PDB file of C-alpha atoms in Angstrom:
ATOM      1  CA  MET A 127       2.878 -21.939  18.008  1.00  0.00           C
ATOM      2  CA  ASN A 128      -0.691 -23.303  18.075  1.00  0.00           C
ATOM      3  CA  ILE A 129      -2.727 -21.416  15.501  1.00  0.00           C
ATOM      4  CA  ASP A 130      -5.981 -22.789  17.013  1.00  0.00           C
ATOM      5  CA  GLU A 131      -5.590 -20.764  20.198  1.00  0.00           C
ATOM      6  CA  ALA A 132      -8.292 -18.161  20.629  1.00  0.00           C
ATOM      7  CA  VAL A 133      -7.359 -14.513  20.362  1.00  0.00           C
ATOM      8  CA  PRO A 134      -8.647 -12.700  23.480  1.00  0.00           C
ATOM      9  CA  LYS A 135     -10.411  -9.384  22.953  1.00  0.00           C
ATOM     10  CA  LEU A 136      -8.630  -6.156  23.891  1.00  0.00           C
ATOM     11  CA  GLN A 137     -10.025  -2.662  24.265  1.00  0.00           C
ATOM     12  CA  PHE A 138      -7.145  -0.938  22.451  1.00  0.00           C
ATOM     13  CA  TRP A 139      -9.342   0.325  19.579  1.00  0.00           C
ATOM     14  CA  ASN A 140     -12.382   1.415  21.633  1.00  0.00           C
ATOM     15  CA  SER A 141     -11.857   5.121  20.931  1.00  0.00           C
ATOM     16  CA  LEU A 142     -12.422   4.438  17.232  1.00  0.00           C
ATOM     17  CA  ASP A 143     -16.154   4.115  17.862  1.00  0.00           C
ATOM     18  CA  GLU A 144     -16.555   7.781  18.698  1.00  0.00           C
ATOM     19  CA  HIS A 145     -17.356   8.544  15.050  1.00  0.00           C
ATOM     20  CA  GLU A 146     -19.290   6.925  12.247  1.00  0.00           C
ATOM     21  CA  CYS A 147     -17.776   6.627   8.812  1.00  0.00           C
ATOM     22  CA  LEU A 148     -19.124   7.881   5.507  1.00  0.00           C
ATOM     23  CA  GLY A 149     -20.770   5.627   2.919  1.00  0.00           C
ATOM     24  CA  ARG A 150     -18.571   4.531   0.047  1.00  0.00           C
ATOM     25  CA  ASN A 151     -20.575   2.903  -2.727  1.00  0.00           C
ATOM     26  CA  THR A 152     -19.459   5.435  -5.315  1.00  0.00           C
ATOM     27  CA  MET A 153     -18.331   4.641  -8.844  1.00  0.00           C
ATOM     28  CA  GLY A 154     -14.554   4.328  -9.065  1.00  0.00           C
ATOM     29  CA  LEU A 155     -13.994   4.133  -5.314  1.00  0.00           C
ATOM     30  CA  CYS A 156     -14.079   0.499  -4.243  1.00  0.00           C
ATOM     31  CA  PRO A 157     -12.934  -1.948  -1.544  1.00  0.00           C
ATOM     32  CA  MET A 158      -9.312  -3.017  -1.799  1.00  0.00           C
ATOM     33  CA  LYS A 159     -10.221  -6.661  -1.184  1.00  0.00           C
ATOM     34  CA  ASN A 160     -12.183  -6.758  -4.437  1.00  0.00           C
ATOM     35  CA  LEU A 161      -9.183  -5.531  -6.426  1.00  0.00           C
ATOM     36  CA  LEU A 162      -6.868  -8.103  -4.865  1.00  0.00           C
ATOM     37  CA  LEU A 163      -9.189 -11.051  -5.393  1.00  0.00           C
ATOM     38  CA  ASP A 164      -9.741 -10.019  -9.015  1.00  0.00           C
ATOM     39  CA  ALA A 165      -5.982  -9.650  -9.525  1.00  0.00           C
ATOM     40  CA  ARG A 166      -5.306 -13.074  -8.034  1.00  0.00           C
ATOM     41  CA  ALA A 167      -7.947 -14.678 -10.240  1.00  0.00           C
ATOM     42  CA  ASP A 168      -6.303 -13.064 -13.286  1.00  0.00           C
ATOM     43  CA  GLY A 169      -2.772 -14.115 -12.337  1.00  0.00           C
ATOM     44  CA  ARG A 170      -1.558 -10.553 -11.736  1.00  0.00           C
ATOM     45  CA  ALA A 171      -0.992  -8.169  -8.844  1.00  0.00           C
ATOM     46  CA  ALA A 172      -2.701  -4.887  -8.061  1.00  0.00           C
ATOM     47  CA  GLY A 173      -0.256  -1.991  -7.956  1.00  0.00           C
ATOM     48  CA  ALA A 174      -0.497   0.183  -4.853  1.00  0.00           C
ATOM     49  CA  PHE A 175       1.087   3.585  -5.375  1.00  0.00           C
ATOM     50  CA  ASN A 176       1.920   5.978  -2.561  1.00  0.00           C
ATOM     51  CA  VAL A 177       1.423   9.673  -3.215  1.00  0.00           C
ATOM     52  CA  GLY A 178       2.493  12.815  -1.389  1.00  0.00           C
ATOM     53  CA  SER A 179       1.306  15.678  -3.585  1.00  0.00           C
ATOM     54  CA  MET A 180      -1.368  16.660  -6.087  1.00  0.00           C
ATOM     55  CA  GLU A 181       1.073  16.140  -8.967  1.00  0.00           C
ATOM     56  CA  MET A 182       1.930  12.611  -7.831  1.00  0.00           C
ATOM     57  CA  LEU A 183      -1.755  11.798  -7.466  1.00  0.00           C
ATOM     58  CA  MET A 184      -2.554  13.138 -10.935  1.00  0.00           C
ATOM     59  CA  GLY A 185       0.289  11.129 -12.474  1.00  0.00           C
ATOM     60  CA  VAL A 186      -0.751   7.862 -10.814  1.00  0.00           C
ATOM     61  CA  VAL A 187      -4.421   8.289 -11.768  1.00  0.00           C
ATOM     62  CA  ALA A 188      -3.464   9.145 -15.360  1.00  0.00           C
ATOM     63  CA  ALA A 189      -1.372   5.974 -15.561  1.00  0.00           C
ATOM     64  CA  ALA A 190      -4.197   3.800 -14.263  1.00  0.00           C
ATOM     65  CA  GLU A 191      -6.668   5.313 -16.713  1.00  0.00           C
ATOM     66  CA  ARG A 192      -4.219   5.094 -19.626  1.00  0.00           C
ATOM     67  CA  THR A 193      -3.720   1.366 -19.001  1.00  0.00           C
ATOM     68  CA  ASN A 194      -7.345   0.756 -17.934  1.00  0.00           C
ATOM     69  CA  THR A 195      -6.047  -0.911 -14.770  1.00  0.00           C
ATOM     70  CA  PRO A 196      -7.516  -0.816 -11.245  1.00  0.00           C
ATOM     71  CA  ILE A 197      -5.029   0.343  -8.606  1.00  0.00           C
ATOM     72  CA  VAL A 198      -4.706   1.272  -4.939  1.00  0.00           C
ATOM     73  CA  LEU A 199      -3.896   4.861  -3.939  1.00  0.00           C
ATOM     74  CA  GLN A 200      -1.948   5.085  -0.683  1.00  0.00           C
ATOM     75  CA  ILE A 201      -0.448   7.538   1.770  1.00  0.00           C
ATOM     76  CA  ALA A 202       1.723   6.460   4.697  1.00  0.00           C
ATOM     77  CA  GLU A 203       1.299   7.779   8.231  1.00  0.00           C
ATOM     78  CA  LYS A 204       5.010   8.593   8.519  1.00  0.00           C
ATOM     79  CA  ARG A 205       4.770  10.890   5.468  1.00  0.00           C
ATOM     80  CA  LEU A 206       2.034  13.100   6.909  1.00  0.00           C
ATOM     81  CA  GLY A 207       4.521  15.681   8.160  1.00  0.00           C
ATOM     82  CA  HIS A 208       5.120  16.634   4.532  1.00  0.00           C
ATOM     83  CA  SER A 209       1.688  15.664   3.174  1.00  0.00           C
ATOM     84  CA  PRO A 210      -1.049  16.268   5.795  1.00  0.00           C
ATOM     85  CA  LEU A 211      -3.890  13.764   5.789  1.00  0.00           C
ATOM     86  CA  TYR A 212      -6.594  16.446   5.985  1.00  0.00           C
ATOM     87  CA  LEU A 213      -5.307  17.844   2.662  1.00  0.00           C
ATOM     88  CA  MET A 214      -4.207  14.702   0.822  1.00  0.00           C
ATOM     89  CA  GLY A 215      -7.034  12.437   1.977  1.00  0.00           C
ATOM     90  CA  PRO A 216      -9.943  14.321   0.357  1.00  0.00           C
ATOM     91  CA  MET A 217      -7.964  14.676  -2.896  1.00  0.00           C
ATOM     92  CA  MET A 218      -7.234  10.949  -3.007  1.00  0.00           C
ATOM     93  CA  VAL A 219     -10.818   9.896  -2.285  1.00  0.00           C
ATOM     94  CA  GLN A 220     -12.246  12.337  -4.827  1.00  0.00           C
ATOM     95  CA  ALA A 221      -9.713  11.235  -7.429  1.00  0.00           C
ATOM     96  CA  ALA A 222     -10.824   7.636  -6.949  1.00  0.00           C
ATOM     97  CA  ARG A 223     -14.515   8.577  -7.161  1.00  0.00           C
ATOM     98  CA  ASN A 224     -13.933  10.439 -10.425  1.00  0.00           C
ATOM     99  CA  ALA A 225     -11.608   7.840 -11.952  1.00  0.00           C
ATOM    100  CA  LYS A 226     -12.475   5.868 -15.079  1.00  0.00           C
ATOM    101  CA  VAL A 227     -11.171   2.687 -13.431  1.00  0.00           C
ATOM    102  CA  ASP A 228     -11.748   1.154 -10.006  1.00  0.00           C
ATOM    103  CA  MET A 229      -9.500   2.449  -7.240  1.00  0.00           C
ATOM    104  CA  ALA A 230      -9.155   1.669  -3.566  1.00  0.00           C
ATOM    105  CA  VAL A 231      -7.740   4.278  -1.188  1.00  0.00           C
ATOM    106  CA  GLN A 232      -5.600   3.000   1.670  1.00  0.00           C
ATOM    107  CA  PHE A 233      -4.020   4.554   4.749  1.00  0.00           C
ATOM    108  CA  ASP A 234      -0.607   2.898   4.736  1.00  0.00           C
ATOM    109  CA  HIS A 235       1.380   1.833   7.830  1.00  0.00           C
ATOM    110  CA  GLY A 236      -1.225   3.253  10.156  1.00  0.00           C
ATOM    111  CA  VAL A 237      -0.451   3.117  13.871  1.00  0.00           C
ATOM    112  CA  SER A 238      -2.280   6.051  15.475  1.00  0.00           C
ATOM    113  CA  VAL A 239      -5.892   5.450  16.507  1.00  0.00           C
ATOM    114  CA  GLY A 240      -6.809   9.060  15.769  1.00  0.00           C
ATOM    115  CA  LEU A 241      -5.315   9.045  12.274  1.00  0.00           C
ATOM    116  CA  ILE A 242      -6.883   5.703  11.402  1.00  0.00           C
ATOM    117  CA  ARG A 243     -10.263   7.066  12.467  1.00  0.00           C
ATOM    118  CA  GLN A 244      -9.665  10.228  10.426  1.00  0.00           C
ATOM    119  CA  ALA A 245      -8.817   8.200   7.321  1.00  0.00           C
ATOM    120  CA  VAL A 246     -12.046   6.227   7.678  1.00  0.00           C
ATOM    121  CA  GLU A 247     -14.055   9.425   8.126  1.00  0.00           C
ATOM    122  CA  LEU A 248     -12.482  10.843   4.965  1.00  0.00           C
ATOM    123  CA  GLY A 249     -13.716   7.850   2.972  1.00  0.00           C
ATOM    124  CA  PHE A 250     -10.649   5.611   2.721  1.00  0.00           C
ATOM    125  CA  THR A 251     -11.670   2.079   1.789  1.00  0.00           C
ATOM    126  CA  SER A 252      -8.739   0.296   3.452  1.00  0.00           C
ATOM    127  CA  ILE A 253      -6.408   0.625   6.410  1.00  0.00           C
ATOM    128  CA  MET A 254      -2.978  -0.992   6.615  1.00  0.00           C
ATOM    129  CA  PHE A 255      -2.290  -1.488  10.322  1.00  0.00           C
ATOM    130  CA  ASP A 256       1.413  -1.819  11.066  1.00  0.00           C
ATOM    131  CA  GLY A 257       1.760  -3.899  14.204  1.00  0.00           C
ATOM    132  CA  SER A 258       5.064  -5.401  13.073  1.00  0.00           C
ATOM    133  CA  GLY A 259       6.906  -3.764  15.963  1.00  0.00           C
ATOM    134  CA  LEU A 260       4.690  -5.527  18.526  1.00  0.00           C
ATOM    135  CA  PRO A 261       5.021  -9.056  19.931  1.00  0.00           C
ATOM    136  CA  VAL A 262       3.275 -11.417  17.525  1.00  0.00           C
ATOM    137  CA  ARG A 263       0.241 -12.184  19.678  1.00  0.00           C
ATOM    138  CA  GLU A 264      -0.236  -8.524  20.564  1.00  0.00           C
ATOM    139  CA  ASN A 265      -0.074  -7.727  16.839  1.00  0.00           C
ATOM    140  CA  VAL A 266      -2.707 -10.384  16.113  1.00  0.00           C
ATOM    141  CA  ARG A 267      -4.998  -9.182  18.925  1.00  0.00           C
ATOM    142  CA  ARG A 268      -4.894  -5.526  17.935  1.00  0.00           C
ATOM    143  CA  THR A 269      -5.263  -6.378  14.249  1.00  0.00           C
ATOM    144  CA  ALA A 270      -8.295  -8.588  14.975  1.00  0.00           C
ATOM    145  CA  GLU A 271     -10.014  -5.901  17.000  1.00  0.00           C
ATOM    146  CA  LEU A 272      -9.390  -3.246  14.360  1.00  0.00           C
ATOM    147  CA  ALA A 273     -10.486  -5.587  11.547  1.00  0.00           C
ATOM    148  CA  ALA A 274     -13.814  -6.164  13.282  1.00  0.00           C
ATOM    149  CA  TRP A 275     -14.400  -2.439  13.781  1.00  0.00           C
ATOM    150  CA  LEU A 276     -13.521  -1.660  10.160  1.00  0.00           C
ATOM    151  CA  ALA A 277     -15.655  -4.493   8.775  1.00  0.00           C
ATOM    152  CA  ASP A 278     -18.746  -2.920  10.352  1.00  0.00           C
ATOM    153  CA  LYS A 279     -17.991   0.194   8.294  1.00  0.00           C
ATOM    154  CA  GLY A 280     -17.243  -1.577   5.028  1.00  0.00           C
ATOM    155  CA  VAL A 281     -13.514  -0.851   5.242  1.00  0.00           C
ATOM    156  CA  ASN A 282     -10.829  -3.460   4.533  1.00  0.00           C
ATOM    157  CA  LEU A 283      -7.751  -4.178   6.627  1.00  0.00           C
ATOM    158  CA  GLU A 284      -4.226  -5.102   5.568  1.00  0.00           C
ATOM    159  CA  ALA A 285      -2.076  -6.616   8.322  1.00  0.00           C
ATOM    160  CA  GLU A 286       1.686  -7.095   8.519  1.00  0.00           C
ATOM    161  CA  ILE A 287       3.732  -9.900  10.034  1.00  0.00           C
ATOM    162  CA  GLY A 288       7.528  -9.902  10.045  1.00  0.00           C
ATOM    163  CA  VAL A 289       9.727  -6.806   9.847  1.00  0.00           C
ATOM    164  CA  LEU A 290      10.786  -5.080   6.633  1.00  0.00           C
ATOM    165  CA  GLY A 291      14.239  -3.576   6.533  1.00  0.00           C
ATOM    166  CA  GLY A 292      15.048  -0.139   5.187  1.00  0.00           C
ATOM    167  CA  ASN A 293      13.604   3.243   6.041  1.00  0.00           C
ATOM    168  CA  GLU A 294       9.926   4.223   5.882  1.00  0.00           C
ATOM    169  CA  GLY A 295      10.130   7.856   6.948  1.00  0.00           C
ATOM    170  CA  GLY A 296      12.008   7.079  10.175  1.00  0.00           C
ATOM    171  CA  SER A 297      15.050   5.199  11.419  1.00  0.00           C
ATOM    172  CA  GLU A 298      16.538   2.171   9.700  1.00  0.00           C
ATOM    173  CA  ARG A 299      14.944  -1.139  10.662  1.00  0.00           C
ATOM    174  CA  ARG A 300      16.582  -4.544  10.708  1.00  0.00           C
ATOM    175  CA  ALA A 301      14.720  -7.021   8.524  1.00  0.00           C
ATOM    176  CA  VAL A 302      13.129 -10.131  10.035  1.00  0.00           C
ATOM    177  CA  TYR A 303      11.641 -12.715   7.668  1.00  0.00           C
ATOM    178  CA  THR A 304       7.994 -13.548   8.185  1.00  0.00           C
ATOM    179  CA  ASP A 305       7.573 -16.828  10.077  1.00  0.00           C
ATOM    180  CA  PRO A 306       5.088 -18.897   8.011  1.00  0.00           C
ATOM    181  CA  GLU A 307       3.491 -20.238  11.192  1.00  0.00           C
ATOM    182  CA  GLU A 308       2.963 -16.703  12.498  1.00  0.00           C
ATOM    183  CA  ALA A 309       1.548 -15.694   9.118  1.00  0.00           C
ATOM    184  CA  ALA A 310      -0.968 -18.555   9.406  1.00  0.00           C
ATOM    185  CA  LEU A 311      -1.918 -17.367  12.892  1.00  0.00           C
ATOM    186  CA  MET A 312      -2.494 -13.805  11.660  1.00  0.00           C
ATOM    187  CA  ALA A 313      -4.464 -14.906   8.601  1.00  0.00           C
ATOM    188  CA  GLU A 314      -6.712 -17.230  10.591  1.00  0.00           C
ATOM    189  CA  LYS A 315      -7.306 -15.254  13.761  1.00  0.00           C
ATOM    190  CA  SER A 316      -7.235 -11.586  12.774  1.00  0.00           C
ATOM    191  CA  GLY A 317      -9.863 -11.409  10.042  1.00  0.00           C
ATOM    192  CA  CYS A 318      -7.501  -9.371   7.861  1.00  0.00           C
ATOM    193  CA  ASP A 319      -8.307  -8.948   4.167  1.00  0.00           C
ATOM    194  CA  ALA A 320      -4.656  -8.904   3.055  1.00  0.00           C
ATOM    195  CA  LEU A 321      -1.328  -9.752   4.655  1.00  0.00           C
ATOM    196  CA  ALA A 322       1.992  -7.983   4.087  1.00  0.00           C
ATOM    197  CA  VAL A 323       4.993 -10.287   4.430  1.00  0.00           C
ATOM    198  CA  ALA A 324       8.746  -9.836   4.760  1.00  0.00           C
ATOM    199  CA  ILE A 325      10.837 -12.025   2.460  1.00  0.00           C
ATOM    200  CA  GLY A 326      13.870  -9.804   1.931  1.00  0.00           C
ATOM    201  CA  ASN A 327      11.958  -6.809   0.580  1.00  0.00           C
ATOM    202  CA  ALA A 328      12.692  -3.420   2.154  1.00  0.00           C
ATOM    203  CA  HIS A 329      11.448   0.157   2.238  1.00  0.00           C
ATOM    204  CA  GLY A 330      13.357   2.963   0.557  1.00  0.00           C
ATOM    205  CA  HIS A 331      16.375   2.482  -1.693  1.00  0.00           C
ATOM    206  CA  TYR A 332      17.980  -0.953  -1.673  1.00  0.00           C
ATOM    207  CA  LYS A 333      21.662  -1.219  -0.847  1.00  0.00           C
ATOM    208  CA  GLY A 334      22.648  -3.584  -3.618  1.00  0.00           C
ATOM    209  CA  LYS A 335      20.387  -5.993  -5.497  1.00  0.00           C
ATOM    210  CA  PRO A 336      17.355  -7.188  -3.531  1.00  0.00           C
ATOM    211  CA  LYS A 337      17.421 -10.883  -2.626  1.00  0.00           C
ATOM    212  CA  LEU A 338      13.916 -12.195  -2.089  1.00  0.00           C
ATOM    213  CA  ASN A 339      13.500 -15.494  -0.254  1.00  0.00           C
ATOM    214  CA  PHE A 340      10.942 -17.284  -2.389  1.00  0.00           C
ATOM    215  CA  ALA A 341      11.146 -20.411  -0.250  1.00  0.00           C
ATOM    216  CA  VAL A 342       9.668 -18.437   2.649  1.00  0.00           C
ATOM    217  CA  LEU A 343       6.987 -17.015   0.357  1.00  0.00           C
ATOM    218  CA  GLU A 344       6.114 -20.489  -0.897  1.00  0.00           C
ATOM    219  CA  GLU A 345       5.671 -21.770   2.653  1.00  0.00           C
ATOM    220  CA  ILE A 346       3.550 -18.769   3.645  1.00  0.00           C
ATOM    221  CA  ARG A 347       1.314 -19.300   0.611  1.00  0.00           C
ATOM    222  CA  ALA A 348       0.924 -22.990   1.482  1.00  0.00           C
ATOM    223  CA  ARG A 349      -0.311 -22.082   4.974  1.00  0.00           C
ATOM    224  CA  THR A 350      -2.594 -19.131   4.136  1.00  0.00           C
ATOM    225  CA  ASP A 351      -5.288 -18.206   1.645  1.00  0.00           C
ATOM    226  CA  VAL A 352      -5.468 -14.462   2.310  1.00  0.00           C
ATOM    227  CA  PRO A 353      -4.102 -12.222  -0.485  1.00  0.00           C
ATOM    228  CA  LEU A 354      -0.412 -11.533   0.146  1.00  0.00           C
ATOM    229  CA  VAL A 355       1.234  -8.120  -0.158  1.00  0.00           C
ATOM    230  CA  LEU A 356       4.802  -7.185  -1.062  1.00  0.00           C
ATOM    231  CA  HIS A 357       5.943  -3.857   0.358  1.00  0.00           C
ATOM    232  CA  GLY A 358       9.143  -2.136  -0.727  1.00  0.00           C
ATOM    233  CA  GLY A 359       8.615  -2.774  -4.426  1.00  0.00           C
ATOM    234  CA  SER A 360      10.828   0.069  -5.656  1.00  0.00           C
ATOM    235  CA  GLY A 361      14.034  -1.437  -7.028  1.00  0.00           C
ATOM    236  CA  ILE A 362      12.965  -5.062  -7.208  1.00  0.00           C
ATOM    237  CA  PRO A 363      13.768  -6.602 -10.642  1.00  0.00           C
ATOM    238  CA  ALA A 364      10.859  -7.305 -12.983  1.00  0.00           C
ATOM    239  CA  GLU A 365      11.580 -11.036 -13.020  1.00  0.00           C
ATOM    240  CA  ASP A 366      11.297 -11.170  -9.213  1.00  0.00           C
ATOM    241  CA  PHE A 367       7.927  -9.423  -9.378  1.00  0.00           C
ATOM    242  CA  THR A 368       6.769 -12.026 -11.886  1.00  0.00           C
ATOM    243  CA  THR A 369       7.922 -14.867  -9.645  1.00  0.00           C
ATOM    244  CA  ALA A 370       6.314 -13.329  -6.564  1.00  0.00           C
ATOM    245  CA  ILE A 371       2.998 -12.923  -8.375  1.00  0.00           C
ATOM    246  CA  ARG A 372       3.125 -16.499  -9.595  1.00  0.00           C
ATOM    247  CA  MET A 373       3.728 -17.610  -6.004  1.00  0.00           C
ATOM    248  CA  GLY A 374       0.742 -15.788  -4.563  1.00  0.00           C
ATOM    249  CA  VAL A 375       1.465 -12.056  -4.156  1.00  0.00           C
ATOM    250  CA  SER A 376      -1.665 -10.088  -5.108  1.00  0.00           C
ATOM    251  CA  LYS A 377      -0.628  -6.523  -4.205  1.00  0.00           C
ATOM    252  CA  ILE A 378       2.699  -4.725  -4.651  1.00  0.00           C
ATOM    253  CA  ASN A 379       3.514  -1.371  -3.057  1.00  0.00           C
ATOM    254  CA  ILE A 380       5.474   1.305  -4.901  1.00  0.00           C
ATOM    255  CA  ALA A 381       6.504   4.528  -3.157  1.00  0.00           C
ATOM    256  CA  THR A 382      10.185   5.429  -3.551  1.00  0.00           C
ATOM    257  CA  VAL A 383      10.140   5.157  -7.358  1.00  0.00           C
ATOM    258  CA  ASN A 384       7.409   7.753  -7.658  1.00  0.00           C
ATOM    259  CA  PHE A 385       8.880  10.087  -5.061  1.00  0.00           C
ATOM    260  CA  ASP A 386      12.093   9.906  -7.074  1.00  0.00           C
ATOM    261  CA  ALA A 387      10.144  10.472 -10.302  1.00  0.00           C
ATOM    262  CA  THR A 388       8.657  13.615  -8.760  1.00  0.00           C
ATOM    263  CA  ALA A 389      12.062  15.062  -7.932  1.00  0.00           C
ATOM    264  CA  ILE A 390      13.563  13.988 -11.262  1.00  0.00           C
ATOM    265  CA  GLY A 391      10.668  15.471 -13.228  1.00  0.00           C
ATOM    266  CA  ALA A 392      11.116  18.826 -11.503  1.00  0.00           C
ATOM    267  CA  ARG A 393      14.909  18.767 -11.875  1.00  0.00           C
ATOM    268  CA  GLU A 394      14.837  17.948 -15.572  1.00  0.00           C
ATOM    269  CA  TYR A 395      12.239  20.615 -16.283  1.00  0.00           C
ATOM    270  CA  LEU A 396      14.253  23.271 -14.449  1.00  0.00           C
ATOM    271  CA  ARG A 397      17.413  22.253 -16.304  1.00  0.00           C
ATOM    272  CA  ARG A 398      15.923  22.754 -19.737  1.00  0.00           C
ATOM    273  CA  GLN A 399      13.880  25.885 -19.089  1.00  0.00           C
ATOM    274  CA  GLU A 400      15.612  29.266 -19.007  1.00  0.00           C
ATOM    275  CA  GLU A 401      12.477  30.855 -17.551  1.00  0.00           C
ATOM    276  CA  PRO A 402      10.675  28.068 -15.666  1.00  0.00           C
ATOM    277  CA  ASP A 403       7.179  28.495 -14.299  1.00  0.00           C
ATOM    278  CA  TYR A 404       5.094  26.449 -11.887  1.00  0.00           C
ATOM    279  CA  PHE A 405       2.606  25.261 -14.495  1.00  0.00           C
ATOM    280  CA  GLY A 406       5.253  23.779 -16.738  1.00  0.00           C
ATOM    281  CA  MET A 407       6.912  22.135 -13.746  1.00  0.00           C
ATOM    282  CA  ASN A 408       3.555  20.754 -12.641  1.00  0.00           C
ATOM    283  CA  GLU A 409       3.070  19.095 -16.024  1.00  0.00           C
ATOM    284  CA  ALA A 410       6.619  17.719 -16.016  1.00  0.00           C
ATOM    285  CA  ILE A 411       6.163  16.119 -12.593  1.00  0.00           C
ATOM    286  CA  VAL A 412       2.795  14.603 -13.505  1.00  0.00           C
ATOM    287  CA  ASP A 413       4.262  13.133 -16.688  1.00  0.00           C
ATOM    288  CA  SER A 414       7.315  11.732 -14.892  1.00  0.00           C
ATOM    289  CA  VAL A 415       5.170   9.996 -12.273  1.00  0.00           C
ATOM    290  CA  ARG A 416       2.740   8.763 -14.939  1.00  0.00           C
ATOM    291  CA  LYS A 417       5.542   7.079 -16.897  1.00  0.00           C
ATOM    292  CA  ALA A 418       7.069   5.453 -13.803  1.00  0.00           C
ATOM    293  CA  THR A 419       3.658   4.156 -12.724  1.00  0.00           C
ATOM    294  CA  ILE A 420       2.828   2.744 -16.163  1.00  0.00           C
ATOM    295  CA  GLU A 421       6.111   0.825 -16.195  1.00  0.00           C
ATOM    296  CA  HIS A 422       5.153  -0.946 -12.974  1.00  0.00           C
ATOM    297  CA  ILE A 423       1.533  -1.502 -13.957  1.00  0.00           C
ATOM    298  CA  LYS A 424       2.762  -3.304 -17.084  1.00  0.00           C
ATOM    299  CA  ILE A 425       4.974  -5.605 -15.023  1.00  0.00           C
ATOM    300  CA  PHE A 426       2.324  -6.331 -12.405  1.00  0.00           C
ATOM    301  CA  SER A 427      -0.280  -7.035 -15.088  1.00  0.00           C
ATOM    302  CA  ASN A 428       1.995  -9.356 -17.134  1.00  0.00           C
ATOM    303  CA  GLU A 429       1.106  -7.310 -20.197  1.00  0.00           C
ATOM    304  CA  GLY A 430       2.996  -6.356 -23.329  1.00  0.00           C
ATOM    305  CA  ASP A 431       4.088  -2.886 -24.255  1.00  0.00           C
ATOM    306  CA  VAL A 432       1.812  -0.015 -23.364  1.00  0.00           C
ATOM    307  CA  SER A 433       2.572   3.358 -24.895  1.00  0.00           C
ATOM    308  CA  LEU A 434       3.715   5.853 -22.282  1.00  0.00           C
TER     309      LEU A 434
END
């Protein structure tokens, strides 16, 4: 594949221009690209934590503030049936604006033009466009067109090349490693601010121990300079995170761990309370998510112990 070939312009994203987006130079709320470049310069990765409820959001924000660590707040398109964007989006953006640390807010695995536009209107500072199910050149073309539209509005774009296995709110997908040459094409021609790669990572719960292909990651890093992203972080061993960061990963996504922490926090509270109430359960869920998030922030930041 010749990475010098021009990417022809498509009109796929034209309907995005029907609306302008809101300004976003507010304290706390910041571009994702800034967080990733800072993390790379510091030899760490920015944690990106998916949320699906107010309690999850409160727990993640509390963890970031407790550790004084910038993070990315995320919500995935396929989770909107349980967590509508018009409800979750404003909470996430306001939480970032009020936070004591810098936070980006990203629409994760976006596919729908209307939902991407809505996320931008709500004040999200980044969009992750999932074109991994498209032919490579179609993925690059659509990503490039969207990246240009978002750049005019001060919004970052994360692209994806390769196919992650596992389940992200839908049917199981068969994993396909990212081709380093295709990654170079995407990085050079799309104008993306970050690139998600597939090296054996998967969404959801792993079936057995994850086996990351660091040789593929090394080759991708050698061919690209864009910050790399590792999806499917829940269940990956700490030592593999450390290796991935050392080899160029600047952002790591965590979703399943915190959804599990939400359910576990509620279950444990209900088990120990003879007369449970919502407010106590709320606090238990927030605390469970906070602890799970801090554990991952510590690993991604290569730091010592931080009190939970």
